[in-house]
XYZ file of C-alpha atoms in Angstrom:
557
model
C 182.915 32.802 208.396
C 180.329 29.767 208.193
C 181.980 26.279 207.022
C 180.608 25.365 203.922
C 181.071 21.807 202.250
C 183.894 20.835 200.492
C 182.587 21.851 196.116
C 184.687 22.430 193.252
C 183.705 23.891 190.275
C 182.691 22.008 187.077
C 181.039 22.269 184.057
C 177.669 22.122 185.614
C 178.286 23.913 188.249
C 179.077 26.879 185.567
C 175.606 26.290 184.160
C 173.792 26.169 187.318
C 176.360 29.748 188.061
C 175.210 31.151 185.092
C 171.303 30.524 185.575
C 171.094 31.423 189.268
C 173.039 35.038 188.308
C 170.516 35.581 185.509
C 167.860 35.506 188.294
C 169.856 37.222 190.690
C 170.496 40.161 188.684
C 166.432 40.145 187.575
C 165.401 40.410 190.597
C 167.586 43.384 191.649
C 167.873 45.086 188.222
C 165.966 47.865 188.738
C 167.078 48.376 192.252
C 170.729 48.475 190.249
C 169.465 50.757 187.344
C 168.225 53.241 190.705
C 171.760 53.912 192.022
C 173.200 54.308 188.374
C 175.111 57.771 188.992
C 178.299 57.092 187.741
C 180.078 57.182 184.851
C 176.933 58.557 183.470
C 172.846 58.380 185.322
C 171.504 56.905 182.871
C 169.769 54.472 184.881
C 170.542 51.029 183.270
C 173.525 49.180 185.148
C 171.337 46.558 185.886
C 169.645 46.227 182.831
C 173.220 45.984 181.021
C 174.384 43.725 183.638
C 171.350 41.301 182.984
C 171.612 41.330 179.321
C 175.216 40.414 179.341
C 174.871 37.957 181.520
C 171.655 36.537 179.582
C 174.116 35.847 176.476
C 176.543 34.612 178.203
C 173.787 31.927 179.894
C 172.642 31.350 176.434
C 176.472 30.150 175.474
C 176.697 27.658 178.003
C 172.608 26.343 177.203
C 173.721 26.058 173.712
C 177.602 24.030 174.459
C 174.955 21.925 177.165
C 172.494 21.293 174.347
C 175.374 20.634 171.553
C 176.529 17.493 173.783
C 172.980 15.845 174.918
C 173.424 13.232 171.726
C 176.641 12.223 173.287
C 177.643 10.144 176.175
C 180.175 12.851 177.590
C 178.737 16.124 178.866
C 181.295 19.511 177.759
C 184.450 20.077 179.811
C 184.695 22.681 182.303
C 186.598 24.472 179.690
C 183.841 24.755 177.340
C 181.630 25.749 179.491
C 184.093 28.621 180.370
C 184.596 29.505 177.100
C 181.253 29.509 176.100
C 179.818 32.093 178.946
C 182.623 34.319 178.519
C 182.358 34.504 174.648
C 178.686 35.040 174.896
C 179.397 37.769 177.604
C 181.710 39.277 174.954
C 179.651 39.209 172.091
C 176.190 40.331 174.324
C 177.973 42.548 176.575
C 175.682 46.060 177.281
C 177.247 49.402 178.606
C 180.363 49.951 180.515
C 179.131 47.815 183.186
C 178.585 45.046 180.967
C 181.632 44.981 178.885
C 183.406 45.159 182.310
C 181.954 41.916 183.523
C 182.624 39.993 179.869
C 186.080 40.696 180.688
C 186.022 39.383 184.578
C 184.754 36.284 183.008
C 186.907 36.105 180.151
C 189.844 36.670 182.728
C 188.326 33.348 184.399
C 188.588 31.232 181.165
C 191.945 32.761 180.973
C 193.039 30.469 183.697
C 190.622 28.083 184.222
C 190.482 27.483 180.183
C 194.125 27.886 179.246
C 195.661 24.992 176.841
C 197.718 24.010 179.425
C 194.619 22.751 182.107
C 193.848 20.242 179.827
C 190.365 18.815 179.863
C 189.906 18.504 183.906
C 186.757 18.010 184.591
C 186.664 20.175 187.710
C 188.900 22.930 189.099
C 190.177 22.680 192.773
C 189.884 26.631 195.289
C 193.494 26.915 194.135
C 192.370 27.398 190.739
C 189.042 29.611 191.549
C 191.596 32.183 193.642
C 193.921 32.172 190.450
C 190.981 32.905 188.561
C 189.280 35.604 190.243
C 192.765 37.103 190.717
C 193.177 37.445 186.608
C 189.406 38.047 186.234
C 190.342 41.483 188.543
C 193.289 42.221 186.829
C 192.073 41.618 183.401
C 189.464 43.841 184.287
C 191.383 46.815 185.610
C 193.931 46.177 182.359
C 191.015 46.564 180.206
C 189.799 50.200 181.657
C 191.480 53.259 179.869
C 191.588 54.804 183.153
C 190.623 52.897 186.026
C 188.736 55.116 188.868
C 188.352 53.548 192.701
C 185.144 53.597 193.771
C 183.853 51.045 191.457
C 183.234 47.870 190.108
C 187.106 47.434 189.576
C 187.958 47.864 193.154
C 185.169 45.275 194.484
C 186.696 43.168 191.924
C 190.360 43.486 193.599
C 188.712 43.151 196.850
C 187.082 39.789 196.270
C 190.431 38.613 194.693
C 192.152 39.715 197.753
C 190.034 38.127 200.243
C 190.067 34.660 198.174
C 193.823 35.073 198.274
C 193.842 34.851 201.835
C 191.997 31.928 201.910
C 194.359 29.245 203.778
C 195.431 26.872 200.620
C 194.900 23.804 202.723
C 191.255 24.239 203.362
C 189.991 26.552 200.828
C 187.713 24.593 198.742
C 185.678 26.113 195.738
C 182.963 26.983 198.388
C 185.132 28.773 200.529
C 186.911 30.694 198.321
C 183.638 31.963 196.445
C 182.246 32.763 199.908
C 184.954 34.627 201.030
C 185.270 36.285 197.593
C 181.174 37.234 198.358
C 182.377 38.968 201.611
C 185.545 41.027 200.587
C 183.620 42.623 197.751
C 180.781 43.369 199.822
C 182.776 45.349 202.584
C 184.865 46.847 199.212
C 181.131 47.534 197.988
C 179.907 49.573 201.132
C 183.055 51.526 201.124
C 182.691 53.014 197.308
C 181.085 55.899 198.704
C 183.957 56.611 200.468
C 186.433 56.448 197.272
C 184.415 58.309 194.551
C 182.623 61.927 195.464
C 179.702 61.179 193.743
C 178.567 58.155 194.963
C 178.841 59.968 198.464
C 176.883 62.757 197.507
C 174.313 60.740 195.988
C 174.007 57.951 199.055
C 174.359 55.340 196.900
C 176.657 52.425 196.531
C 178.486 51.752 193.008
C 175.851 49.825 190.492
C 178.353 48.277 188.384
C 180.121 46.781 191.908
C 176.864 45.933 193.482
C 176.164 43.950 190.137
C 179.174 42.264 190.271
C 178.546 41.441 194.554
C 174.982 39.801 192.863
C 176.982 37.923 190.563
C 179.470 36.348 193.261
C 176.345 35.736 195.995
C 175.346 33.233 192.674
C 178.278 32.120 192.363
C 178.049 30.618 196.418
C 174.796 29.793 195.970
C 175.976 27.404 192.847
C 178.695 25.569 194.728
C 176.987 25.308 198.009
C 173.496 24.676 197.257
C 173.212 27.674 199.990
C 171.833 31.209 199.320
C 173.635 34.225 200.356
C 172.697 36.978 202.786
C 170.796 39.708 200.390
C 171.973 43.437 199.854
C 169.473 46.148 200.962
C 167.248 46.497 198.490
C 168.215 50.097 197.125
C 172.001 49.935 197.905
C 171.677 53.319 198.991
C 174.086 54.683 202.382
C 174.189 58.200 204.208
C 174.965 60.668 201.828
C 179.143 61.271 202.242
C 180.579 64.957 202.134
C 182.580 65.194 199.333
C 185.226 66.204 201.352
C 185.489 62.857 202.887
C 185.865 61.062 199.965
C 189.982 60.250 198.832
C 190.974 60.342 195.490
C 187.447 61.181 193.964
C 187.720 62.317 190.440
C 185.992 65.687 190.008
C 185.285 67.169 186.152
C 184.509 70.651 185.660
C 182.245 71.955 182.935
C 178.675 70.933 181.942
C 177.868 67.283 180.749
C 180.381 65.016 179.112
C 180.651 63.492 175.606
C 176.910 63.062 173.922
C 176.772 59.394 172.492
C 177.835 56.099 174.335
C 179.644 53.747 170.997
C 179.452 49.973 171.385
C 180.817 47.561 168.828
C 182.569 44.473 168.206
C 185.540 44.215 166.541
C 187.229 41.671 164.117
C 191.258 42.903 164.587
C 194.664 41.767 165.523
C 196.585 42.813 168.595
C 198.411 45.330 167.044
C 195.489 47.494 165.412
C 193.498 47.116 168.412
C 196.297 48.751 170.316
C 196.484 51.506 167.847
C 192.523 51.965 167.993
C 192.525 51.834 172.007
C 195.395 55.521 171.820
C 193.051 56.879 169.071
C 189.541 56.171 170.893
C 191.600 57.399 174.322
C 191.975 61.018 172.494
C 188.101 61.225 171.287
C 186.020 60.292 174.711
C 186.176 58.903 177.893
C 185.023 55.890 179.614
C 186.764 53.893 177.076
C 187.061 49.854 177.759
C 188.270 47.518 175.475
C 187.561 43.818 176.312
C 188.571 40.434 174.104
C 191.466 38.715 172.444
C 191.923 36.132 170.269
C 190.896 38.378 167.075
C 187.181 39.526 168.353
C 187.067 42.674 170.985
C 184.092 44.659 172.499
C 184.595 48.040 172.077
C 183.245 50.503 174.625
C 183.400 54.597 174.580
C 181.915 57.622 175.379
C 182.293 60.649 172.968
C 180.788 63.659 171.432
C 181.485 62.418 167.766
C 180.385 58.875 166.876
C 180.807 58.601 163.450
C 184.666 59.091 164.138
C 184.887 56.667 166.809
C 183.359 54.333 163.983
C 185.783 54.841 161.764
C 188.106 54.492 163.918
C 186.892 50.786 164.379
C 186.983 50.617 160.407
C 190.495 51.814 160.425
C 191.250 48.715 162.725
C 189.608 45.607 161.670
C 185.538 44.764 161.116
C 183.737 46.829 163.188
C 179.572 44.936 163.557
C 176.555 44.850 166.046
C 177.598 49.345 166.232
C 175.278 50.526 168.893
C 175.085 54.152 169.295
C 173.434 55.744 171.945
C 172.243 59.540 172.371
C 172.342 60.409 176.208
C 169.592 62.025 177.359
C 169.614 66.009 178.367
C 168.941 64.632 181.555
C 171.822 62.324 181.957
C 174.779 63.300 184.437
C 178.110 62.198 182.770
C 181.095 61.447 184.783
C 180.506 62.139 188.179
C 178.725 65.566 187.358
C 177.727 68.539 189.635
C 174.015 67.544 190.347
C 171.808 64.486 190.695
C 169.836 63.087 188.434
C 167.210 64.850 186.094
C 164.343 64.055 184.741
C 163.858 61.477 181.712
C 164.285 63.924 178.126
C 160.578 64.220 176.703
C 161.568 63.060 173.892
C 163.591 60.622 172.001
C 163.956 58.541 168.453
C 165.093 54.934 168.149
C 165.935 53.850 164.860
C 167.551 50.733 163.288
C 169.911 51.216 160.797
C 171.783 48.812 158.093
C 175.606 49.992 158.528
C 177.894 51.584 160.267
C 177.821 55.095 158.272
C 173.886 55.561 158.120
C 174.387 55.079 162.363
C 176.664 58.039 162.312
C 174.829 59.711 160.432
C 171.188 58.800 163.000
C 173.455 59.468 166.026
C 174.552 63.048 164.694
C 171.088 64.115 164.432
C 170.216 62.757 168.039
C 168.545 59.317 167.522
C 169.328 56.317 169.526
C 170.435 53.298 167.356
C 170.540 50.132 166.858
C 172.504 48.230 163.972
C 171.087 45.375 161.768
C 173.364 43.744 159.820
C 172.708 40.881 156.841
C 171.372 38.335 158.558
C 171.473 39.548 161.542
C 168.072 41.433 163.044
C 167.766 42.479 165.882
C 165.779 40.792 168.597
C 162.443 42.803 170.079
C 164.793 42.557 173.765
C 167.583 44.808 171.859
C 164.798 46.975 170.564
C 163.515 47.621 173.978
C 166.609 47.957 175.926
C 167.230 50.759 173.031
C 163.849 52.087 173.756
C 164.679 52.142 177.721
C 168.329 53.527 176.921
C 167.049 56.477 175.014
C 166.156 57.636 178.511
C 162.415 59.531 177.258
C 158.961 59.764 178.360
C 157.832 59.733 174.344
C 159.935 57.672 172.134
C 159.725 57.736 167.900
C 160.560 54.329 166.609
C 161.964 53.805 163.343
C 162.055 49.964 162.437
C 163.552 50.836 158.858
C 162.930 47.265 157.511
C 159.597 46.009 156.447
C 160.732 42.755 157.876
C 160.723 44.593 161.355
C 157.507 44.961 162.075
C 156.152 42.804 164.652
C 159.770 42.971 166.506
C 159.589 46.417 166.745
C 155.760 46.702 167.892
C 156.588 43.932 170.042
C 159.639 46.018 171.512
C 156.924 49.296 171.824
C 154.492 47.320 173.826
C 157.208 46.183 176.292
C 157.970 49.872 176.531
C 154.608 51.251 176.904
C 154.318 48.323 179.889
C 157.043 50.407 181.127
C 155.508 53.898 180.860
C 157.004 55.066 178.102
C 155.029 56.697 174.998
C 156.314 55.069 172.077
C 154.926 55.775 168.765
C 155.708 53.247 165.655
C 156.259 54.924 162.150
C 156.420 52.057 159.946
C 159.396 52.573 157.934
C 160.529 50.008 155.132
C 163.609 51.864 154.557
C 166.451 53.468 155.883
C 166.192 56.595 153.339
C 162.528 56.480 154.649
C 163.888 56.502 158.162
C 166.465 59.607 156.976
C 163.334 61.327 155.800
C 161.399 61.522 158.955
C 164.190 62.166 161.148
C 164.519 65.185 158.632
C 161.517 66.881 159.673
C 161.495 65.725 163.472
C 161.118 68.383 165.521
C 161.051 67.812 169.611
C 159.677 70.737 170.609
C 156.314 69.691 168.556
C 153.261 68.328 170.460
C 154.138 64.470 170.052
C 151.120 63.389 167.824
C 151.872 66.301 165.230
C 155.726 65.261 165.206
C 154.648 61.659 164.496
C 152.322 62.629 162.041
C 154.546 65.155 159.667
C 157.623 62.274 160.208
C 155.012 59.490 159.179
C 154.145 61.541 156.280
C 157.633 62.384 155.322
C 158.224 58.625 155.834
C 155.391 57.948 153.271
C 156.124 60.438 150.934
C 159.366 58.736 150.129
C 159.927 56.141 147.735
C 162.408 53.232 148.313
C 164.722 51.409 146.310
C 167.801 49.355 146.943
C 170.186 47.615 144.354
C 172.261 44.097 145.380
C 173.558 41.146 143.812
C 171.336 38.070 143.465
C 173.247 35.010 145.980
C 171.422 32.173 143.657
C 169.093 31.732 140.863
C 165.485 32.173 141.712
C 162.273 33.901 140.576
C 161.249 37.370 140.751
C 158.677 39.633 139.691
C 160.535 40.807 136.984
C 161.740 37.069 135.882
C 164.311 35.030 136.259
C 167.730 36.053 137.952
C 170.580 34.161 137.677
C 173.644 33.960 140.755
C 175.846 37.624 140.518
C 172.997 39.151 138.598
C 172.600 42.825 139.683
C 168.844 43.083 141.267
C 166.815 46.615 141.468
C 163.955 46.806 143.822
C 161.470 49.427 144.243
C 159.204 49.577 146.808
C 160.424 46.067 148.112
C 159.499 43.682 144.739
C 162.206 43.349 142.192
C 161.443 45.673 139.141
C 164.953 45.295 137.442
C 167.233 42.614 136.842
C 170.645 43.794 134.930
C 174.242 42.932 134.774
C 175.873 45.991 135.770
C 175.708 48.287 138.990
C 175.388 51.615 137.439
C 173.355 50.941 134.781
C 171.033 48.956 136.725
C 170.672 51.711 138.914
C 170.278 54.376 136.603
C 167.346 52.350 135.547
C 166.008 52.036 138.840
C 166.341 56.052 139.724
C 164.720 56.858 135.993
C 161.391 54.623 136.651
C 161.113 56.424 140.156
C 161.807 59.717 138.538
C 158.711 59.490 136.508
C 156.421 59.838 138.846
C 158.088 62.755 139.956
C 160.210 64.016 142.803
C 162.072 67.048 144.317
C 165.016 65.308 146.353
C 167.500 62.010 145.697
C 168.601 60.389 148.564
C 171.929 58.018 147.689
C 173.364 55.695 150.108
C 176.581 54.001 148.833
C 177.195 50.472 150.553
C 181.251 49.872 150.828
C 181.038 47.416 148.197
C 179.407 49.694 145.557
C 182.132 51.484 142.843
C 183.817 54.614 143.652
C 181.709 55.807 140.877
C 178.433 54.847 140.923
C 177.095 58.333 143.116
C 179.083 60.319 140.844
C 177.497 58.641 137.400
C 173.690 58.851 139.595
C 174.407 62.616 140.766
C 175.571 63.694 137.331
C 172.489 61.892 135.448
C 170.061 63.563 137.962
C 171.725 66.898 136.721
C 171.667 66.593 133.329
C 168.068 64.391 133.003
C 165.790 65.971 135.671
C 165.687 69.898 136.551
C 164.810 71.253 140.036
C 165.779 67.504 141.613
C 168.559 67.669 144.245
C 170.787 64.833 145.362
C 172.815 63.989 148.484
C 174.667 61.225 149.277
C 175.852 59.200 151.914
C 178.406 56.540 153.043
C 176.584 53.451 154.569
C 179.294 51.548 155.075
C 178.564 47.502 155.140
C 175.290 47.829 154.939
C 174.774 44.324 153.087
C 172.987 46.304 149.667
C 175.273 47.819 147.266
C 173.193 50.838 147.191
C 169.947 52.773 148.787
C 168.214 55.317 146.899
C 165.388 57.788 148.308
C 163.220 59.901 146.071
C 160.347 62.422 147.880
C-alpha cells in the first residue's frame, strides 16, 4: 500500500469530504443506477445515493456559512452532525437511508458529548468510526443480506482495523478502508445469486466504495484509482454463489414507503415489528427523536398509519414500482421501463394512500414545505415510464413542476403537465386515467376531468389581513373557492356548508370531501347529510387526508 502523508480529519476536511463525494457520485451515477438489480431494478442507486449525499453537503455549507461572521470556524463535531442530519432528513431509497446511517454511525463517535470540541480526530478515531458507521448500519437493516452494501461496509471497517495503531494516520486508515471495500465490492457477486447472474457488482456497495475513494482524496489531496466504469463482472452461476437469498413467486410488494418520523425509542421499536410483518426491505435509520423510515410493501396506506400510530410521520414518499421492476433478487433481468406512469403531489399523508392505491407515484407537500423541481424529477425518474402524467395539485406548483417535466423530457421521458390547483382536482383525473389509452387522449379526458371540477378548501386565518371577501381577523374560519376567499365565518361547519351551497348552485353530480386531522369528527357527517337532504341526484365520498395543513377539501364535478 502507497505511504500517504500524515492528515487527520477536521472540520474542513468534512466539507471538502462532502463536496468531492457529491462529484464523485455525479459522475458515476448513472453507471450506479445501470447495475441496480437488487433489492428491486429499479435503476436509481445512484441517483438516491447522490441526492442523499447532496443534503447532507448542503448541512455542512449551511453550519460553514452560519460561522463566516465569527472568528472561529464550526468544530469537527458540527460539521459531523450537520452532514449526517442532512443525510437523514434527504436520504433517497434503501441505498440512501443506508448511507445516512453509516454517517450518522460516524457522528456517533466522532460527535459523542464525551470528544469534546477537538478540533481534529486522530486514525484511532476514523477506525472507531467506520467500525460503528458498519455496525450501525447492519443494526439498522431488518434483515441484513451479504452481498451488499453492508458487507463492503464491514470490510472497510475490517481493513482500517488492521491498520497498525502506531502509524495509521487519517490517510492511511481511509486508504486502507478504500481497498478492503473494494476487494469486499468485487466479491458481491459471489455472496448474492443475483448479482452473479446479472454480472454486476452491488450498486448500493459500489456507491459506498465512491464515497470512501472521496473520502482519500479529502485527506490526501490524492485521487484514488477509479472503478470500471459499469461495475459489471462475468456473469456467476448461481450455484456458486453461498448464502444467496432466493424468493419464489412473481414480483414483491408494489410501493416503496419513505418517511420521517417524529417518535421516541420505544414507539419506533414497536413500528419497526409492525412494518417487519407488512413488507420487506425495511430500514430504519435515526435517533435522538427523528428516524427515516424505509419499506417495501403491497399496502401503503397501512404502513402510513403505522407511522401515525408511532409519532409524526412528514416528507411520506410513496412510490409505485414499475411492471417492469424485479423485486428482491427475482427470476429474470431487467424489463423494460412501464409505458406509463402518474406523478402526483399530494397535501397529507391519507390523500398519498389513497394516490398510491390507485398506482400513482407521489410526492408529499406539506405547509410550508414544497417540494423542490429536483424531488419532482427524481419522482418523475422513479416512476420508472416512458410517458409520465404529472399532477402538480397546487396552483403554486407550476413552474416547479414544468421545470421538473423539462428535466425529464431532457431525459427521454414523455411527460405531460395537467395543471391541477387541487388535490380533489388531482383525485378527479386520476379517476378517469386509463393506461391502456393512446397517451394524448388519456391526458386530454384527465385534463378535462381536472377542469370540470371545482375547488374549495376551508382553514383558519394565522393573522388579520385582507381578502376578497373583507377583512379576517386571527382564528377566523376562511372558505375559498377556486383559490380567492369567498367566505369568512366563525365556525367550521357552517362555514363550510356555505362554501358547498354557493358551489352547488351552479350545479354538480359528485362531492368530493377531504377531512384534514384537525377538522371535527363531524363536519363530513353534517356536509354528507346536507347534500342528502338539500340537493337530489348529488353523491358524496369522503376521505381522510390526514395533516394536510387545511381543515378541509371539497370537490364538486
Amino acid at each position: 500500500m502507497a505511504q500517504v502523508p500524515q492528515t487527520f480529519l477536521d472540520a474542513l476536511a468534512v466539507r471538502t469530504w462532502c463536496g468531492l463525494a457529491l462529484r464523485s457520485l455525479g459522475r458515476v451515477r448513472e453507471e450506479i443506477d445501470a447495475i441496480n438489480v437488487y433489492p428491486v431494478a429499479d435503476g436509481d442507486t445512484g441517483t438516491n445515493l447522490y441526492l442523499t449525499a447532496e443534503s447532507a453537503a448542503t448541512a455542512v455549507e449551511a453550519v460553514f456559512a452560519g460561522h463566516e461572521q465569527g472568528a472561529d470556524g464550526p468544530s469537527l463535531a458540527d460539521a459531523l452532525r450537520a452532514m449526517a442530519h442532512g443525510a437523514l432528513i434527504g436520504a433517497r431509497g434503501n441505498s440512501g437511508t443506508i448511507l445516512a446511517q453509516l454517517l450518522r454511525g460516524m457522528a456517533q463517535v466522532l460527535a459523542a458529548p464525551e470528544a469534546g470540541d477537538t478540533p481534529h480526530t486522530d486514525g484511532t478515531g476514523l477506525r472507531l468510526a467506520l467500525r460503528r458507521a458498519a455496525d450501525a448500519a447492519r443494526e439498522a437493516v431488518a434483515h441484513p443480506v451479504e452481498g451488499t452494501v453492508l458487507t463492503v461496509a464491514s470490510a472497510a471497517a475490517d481493513a482500517a482495523d488492521a491498520v497498525d495503531g502506531a502509524e495509521g494516520d487519517c490517510g492511511t486508515v481511509a486508504l486502507a478502508a478504500y481497498e478492503g471495500a473494494r476487494t469486499a465490492l468485487a466479491a458481491t457477486p459471489g455472496q448474492l445469486a443475483v448479482l452473479g447472474r446479472a454480472g454486476v457488482v452491488d450498486a448500493g456497495g459500489r456507491g459506498l466504495v465512491t464515497v470512501l475513494g472521496a473520502l482519500v482524496e479529502a485527506l490526501t489531496g490524492e485521487p484514488v484509482p477509479q472503478e470500471p466504469p459499469t461495475g459489471t463482472v462475468e456473469p456467476v452461476e448461481p450455484a456458486a454463489c453461498a448464502d444467496a437469498p432466493e424468493h419464489t413467486g412473481e414480483g414483491g410488494p408494489a410501493y416503496e414507503v419513505i418517511y420521517l418520523l417524529e417518535a421516541d425509542d420505544a414507539a419506533v421499536a414497536r413500528l419497526r415489528e409492525r412494518l417487519d410483518t407488512l413488507g420487506d426491505s425495511l430500514v430504519v435509520v435515526g435517533g435522538d427523536g427523528l428516524w427515516n423510515v424505509h419499506v417495501h410493501v403491497d399496502d401503503a396506506g397501512a404502513a402510513v398509519e403505522a407511522g401515525v400510530e408511532a409519532g409524526r410521520p412528514y416528507r411520506i414518499r410513496i412510490t409505485h414500482f414499475a411492471v417492469g421492476d424485479v423485486h428482491t433478487g427475482g427470476q429474470r433481468p431487467p424489463r423494460e421501463r412501464a409505458q406509463r406512469a402518474v406523478v402526483a403531489v399530494v397535501p397529507g399523508e391519507g390523500l398519498a394512500g389513497l394516490y398510491a392505491d390507485a398506482g400513482a407515484t407521489t410526492v408529499l407537500a406539506r405547509p410550508g414545505e414544497p417540494p423542490a423541481s429536483g424531488e419532482l424529477a427524481q419522482a418523475l425518474r422513479r416512476a420508472h415510464a416512458r410517458e409520465v402524467v404529472l399532477l402538480p395539485n397546487d396552483a403554486e406548483l407550476r413552474h416547479t413542476a414544468a421545470a421538473a417535466a423539462e428535466q425529464a423530457r431532457a431525459e427521454g421521458v414523455r411527460v405531460a403537465l395537467i395543471p391541477t390547483r387541487s388535490a380533489v382536482q388531482g383525485i378527479a383525473a386520476l379517476a378517469v386515467h386509463e393506461p391502456e389509452r393512446r397517451f394524448d387522449e388519456d391526458v386530454v379526458q384527465m385534463t378535462s376531468a381536472a377542469g370540470a371540477t371545482r375547488y374549495a378548501e376551508v382553514l383558519v386565518a394565522e393573522r388579520q389581513s385582507w381578502t376578497t371577501a373583507g377583512i379576517c381577523q386571527a382564528g377566523d374560519v376562511l372558505g375559498l373557492i377556486d383559490g380567492d376567499v369567498a367566505v369568512i365565518g366563525r365556525d367550521l361547519t357552517g362555514t363550510a356548508e356555505t362554501v358547498l351551497d354557493r358551489m352547488l348552485q351552479a350545479g354538480g353530480e359528485l362531492v368530493t370531501l377531504v377531512v384534514g386531522d384537525e377538522a371535527p369528527e363531524t363536519v363530513a357527517d353534517r356536509l354528507e347529510a346536507r347534500v342528502r337532504e338539500s340537493y337530489l341526484a348529488v353523491d358524496t365520498v369522503v376521505y381522510r387526508g390526514g395533516r394536510q395543513g387545511s381543515l378541509l377539501l371539497i370537490g364538486v364535478e
